């Protein structure tokens, strides 16, 4: 299909989110129908508009790009016939147009794309596409005319801070590793993006894998490492496949191996696939895992810069951090540090999900307000209900009420309101969310991921979870909240690694801002959002019920008989309400609470 | 195209040994070895741990300790289709629990179980990273998003018919 001369071009988004909603079928249908036509069909990565996948982009000339959302194989015929053949875009299905590059459209205005520069634009499986977009130009520049120290200087001057959650200066980190004597050093790319609700790294790895290969090359050159390892989580099989392909293509073209680009620099890159352990996102645990052991953390010092993988000087950098490197080397430190705030430079990619109208990836300059991101870029809440809270940073982060959404999104502003940026996941919640249930969710997730090595994390998370379970069962007691706070504070101070130290964050922030909801659960045995199963009951509304029996078929316990739902048998799974087409099932506060 | 049903091989020393030798050229290879064994058999047969120990010289206990630390490794043969239900935050908010209930109703297997007819093994994980198209699950290696209790039933029915239909 790729002719190289065709001016008409069709791209289909085929990263995980596109494939998961049928993108492959759309691609196949297009491939079959476009056979014999002078149209170039190419797969591409994630454009960020995950809420409208599968996405198809039609370009009839260089400066005209039309993007269709929610495309199905059935819609392909009409797109080809009306748009590609007759040049009449189908406005009803059109999502947005890009005039050239990322032009005017609600979703793209306000975004500044550095990390995502190639995502959804190039074919991630083609090294030629990456090179045509300026790829591997930065490593060429560095090898031709910059010393490793100069590379580190540029990165330090750019103000880039690690995007893995801790926010430490990347330039400084490289400098430490560079300064340590040693013939063997390692550079590790941390692609164990385990935070539920964060998918920034997945999208980069799937959509622009060569940018990570190039970032690793530059990092390796800077710190003096000849071996790089990409540690990628097993839950991202497509990302692993694409990065593996990128590595083999780079080897073929001589970007990896010995005397790279005719210089004396030698660098090899390999991937290690994780095996399902969240704690292996912590750098020392990750090194244990690469060494083939249980992924438990060790205490620092010595810092990995001195003694890391196999006891050698090692620098670990996150995927998004590395995706910035080539751009900074090409465009200079100033082009980067003019964006952002005083202490947080450049851009940050956020992953929006939950009850948001336009969920997906957005890249904005550091310091943009939460309101601007959630409302202006992403269109506010998806339901008719008002915004209740925003959770930032997944299991290390915290939630803030709607009243604080004029806060800025940068490392230090978030810190001042008790949050951490984490990996950049932003979960939007409307009034239907129970904050106690959400805090319990994060706690039970983290408790399950605690590796068990140190007592504060292992026991502390378990005891806290037990208290939460009691509260949501309607058995909360006076003093529970104070007890939670005490355990949380001890855990934060005494745990061995970043996981244990930050497990209490979601709990403490929700207690700080939503204490009244906790009190309603404890004192009134009432869940204001009607989510906690022990505190609610389901009923049939006979006036709306048509007697279709759909709910009866779905009920896992056979609790529905006639217009009665037997409270004793009902597990409050909510399936009946979900499947009912007539709004004939209602949920209410359980009567006769003990309080 | 729905998920492919997979019939697993019976463990054999020759195959296990070949996998161990293939990876044993560099240090720290225990996890890649275990991963390939699981890819081959669907689980880690205990006998494999002994073989890895014998060839690599790593104590059996250490290998077992490593294997049990990571959630991906199974120690019992799975069903023909492995369903991984995402229970990440976004999926949970979007009703992943209802999806799980629906799967339970359809397959008679709860999370962590294998169905009686050995067609399905149900697992949960967090997170698959398709948060803005939640709720999501993975059947074998194939992702399915924006699910409803009804659509998940259809997907499972297709899976069930997969092998019968092609026979």
mmCIF file of C-alpha atoms in Angstrom, chain A residues 16 20-21 50-51 53 196-197 199 202 233-237 270 272-277 289-295 310 353 359-360 427 433 441-442 445 449 553-554 556 573-575 578, chain B residues 26-32 35 65-66 68-73 87-90 92-93 97-98 101-102 105 125-133 138 141 143-146 148-150 153:
data_model
loop_
_atom_site.group_PDB
_atom_site.id
_atom_site.type_symbol
_atom_site.label_atom_id
_atom_site.label_comp_id
_atom_site.label_asym_id
_atom_site.label_seq_id
_atom_site.Cartn_x
_atom_site.Cartn_y
_atom_site.Cartn_z
ATOM 1 C CA UNK A 16 -3.599 -0.507 22.695
ATOM 2 C CA UNK A 20 -9.067 -2.557 22.254
ATOM 3 C CA UNK A 21 -12.092 -0.907 20.667
ATOM 4 C CA UNK A 50 -8.469 7.791 23.470
ATOM 5 C CA UNK A 51 -12.106 8.674 24.165
ATOM 6 C CA UNK A 53 -10.854 5.592 19.315
ATOM 7 C CA UNK A 196 -3.478 2.347 37.962
ATOM 8 C CA UNK A 197 -4.813 5.279 35.969
ATOM 9 C CA UNK A 199 -0.843 5.274 30.733
ATOM 10 C CA UNK A 202 2.521 2.908 27.543
ATOM 11 C CA UNK A 233 5.934 -4.411 32.698
ATOM 12 C CA UNK A 234 4.340 -7.592 31.432
ATOM 13 C CA UNK A 235 0.887 -5.993 31.283
ATOM 14 C CA UNK A 236 2.014 -3.995 28.225
ATOM 15 C CA UNK A 237 2.713 -6.705 25.619
ATOM 16 C CA UNK A 270 18.100 -4.997 25.817
ATOM 17 C CA UNK A 272 13.586 -7.171 30.470
ATOM 18 C CA UNK A 273 9.894 -7.887 30.834
ATOM 19 C CA UNK A 274 8.513 -7.689 34.370
ATOM 20 C CA UNK A 275 6.405 -10.368 35.933
ATOM 21 C CA UNK A 276 3.694 -8.435 37.696
ATOM 22 C CA UNK A 277 5.091 -6.600 40.699
ATOM 23 C CA UNK A 289 14.308 -8.113 39.613
ATOM 24 C CA UNK A 290 16.754 -7.632 36.718
ATOM 25 C CA UNK A 291 19.236 -9.708 38.711
ATOM 26 C CA UNK A 292 16.640 -12.490 38.741
ATOM 27 C CA UNK A 293 15.620 -12.200 42.381
ATOM 28 C CA UNK A 294 12.552 -11.267 44.408
ATOM 29 C CA UNK A 295 11.895 -7.610 43.711
ATOM 30 C CA UNK A 310 25.249 -5.853 39.929
ATOM 31 C CA UNK A 353 -9.619 9.098 32.946
ATOM 32 C CA UNK A 359 -10.324 11.116 28.378
ATOM 33 C CA UNK A 360 -6.884 10.486 27.006
ATOM 34 C CA UNK A 427 -8.805 10.744 37.690
ATOM 35 C CA UNK A 433 -18.057 8.696 43.755
ATOM 36 C CA UNK A 441 -9.515 1.106 46.792
ATOM 37 C CA UNK A 442 -6.035 2.649 46.714
ATOM 38 C CA UNK A 445 -4.281 -1.987 45.891
ATOM 39 C CA UNK A 449 1.516 -4.732 46.306
ATOM 40 C CA UNK A 553 -31.370 -13.329 34.084
ATOM 41 C CA UNK A 554 -28.364 -11.303 35.142
ATOM 42 C CA UNK A 556 -25.922 -13.841 40.089
ATOM 43 C CA UNK A 573 -23.449 -5.960 42.755
ATOM 44 C CA UNK A 574 -25.672 -3.525 40.886
ATOM 45 C CA UNK A 575 -25.900 -5.629 37.730
ATOM 46 C CA UNK A 578 -26.913 -1.600 35.056
ATOM 47 C CA UNK B 26 23.872 -14.491 31.080
ATOM 48 C CA UNK B 27 23.517 -13.902 34.771
ATOM 49 C CA UNK B 28 20.174 -13.083 36.329
ATOM 50 C CA UNK B 29 18.189 -15.129 33.855
ATOM 51 C CA UNK B 30 15.787 -16.819 36.295
ATOM 52 C CA UNK B 31 12.830 -14.609 35.416
ATOM 53 C CA UNK B 32 13.140 -14.880 31.602
ATOM 54 C CA UNK B 35 8.470 -16.586 31.724
ATOM 55 C CA UNK B 65 10.889 -17.712 46.137
ATOM 56 C CA UNK B 66 11.346 -15.611 43.034
ATOM 57 C CA UNK B 68 6.027 -16.893 43.993
ATOM 58 C CA UNK B 69 6.952 -13.234 44.464
ATOM 59 C CA UNK B 70 5.640 -12.206 41.056
ATOM 60 C CA UNK B 71 1.919 -12.214 40.370
ATOM 61 C CA UNK B 72 2.180 -13.337 36.750
ATOM 62 C CA UNK B 73 3.396 -16.801 37.583
ATOM 63 C CA UNK B 87 -9.296 -3.595 38.242
ATOM 64 C CA UNK B 88 -7.414 -0.337 37.885
ATOM 65 C CA UNK B 89 -8.944 2.830 39.319
ATOM 66 C CA UNK B 90 -10.635 3.975 36.124
ATOM 67 C CA UNK B 92 -13.197 0.166 38.933
ATOM 68 C CA UNK B 93 -15.021 3.503 38.744
ATOM 69 C CA UNK B 97 -16.912 -5.200 39.514
ATOM 70 C CA UNK B 98 -20.068 -5.600 37.422
ATOM 71 C CA UNK B 101 -19.900 -10.473 38.141
ATOM 72 C CA UNK B 102 -21.095 -10.875 34.605
ATOM 73 C CA UNK B 105 -22.429 -15.623 35.781
ATOM 74 C CA UNK B 125 -4.817 -7.236 37.537
ATOM 75 C CA UNK B 126 -4.246 -3.491 37.593
ATOM 76 C CA UNK B 127 -3.793 -1.918 35.266
ATOM 77 C CA UNK B 128 -3.863 -2.517 31.517
ATOM 78 C CA UNK B 129 -3.453 1.170 30.735
ATOM 79 C CA UNK B 130 -6.616 1.609 28.679
ATOM 80 C CA UNK B 131 -8.097 3.824 31.351
ATOM 81 C CA UNK B 132 -9.922 6.218 29.065
ATOM 82 C CA UNK B 133 -11.796 3.340 27.439
ATOM 83 C CA UNK B 138 -7.662 -8.962 28.186
ATOM 84 C CA UNK B 141 -3.351 -11.335 24.494
ATOM 85 C CA UNK B 143 -7.707 -6.302 24.641
ATOM 86 C CA UNK B 144 -11.402 -5.472 24.887
ATOM 87 C CA UNK B 145 -12.534 -2.070 26.123
ATOM 88 C CA UNK B 146 -15.661 0.017 26.778
ATOM 89 C CA UNK B 148 -20.833 -3.494 29.464
ATOM 90 C CA UNK B 149 -22.188 -6.545 31.301
ATOM 91 C CA UNK B 150 -23.989 -7.392 28.075
ATOM 92 C CA UNK B 153 -21.299 -11.858 27.648
#
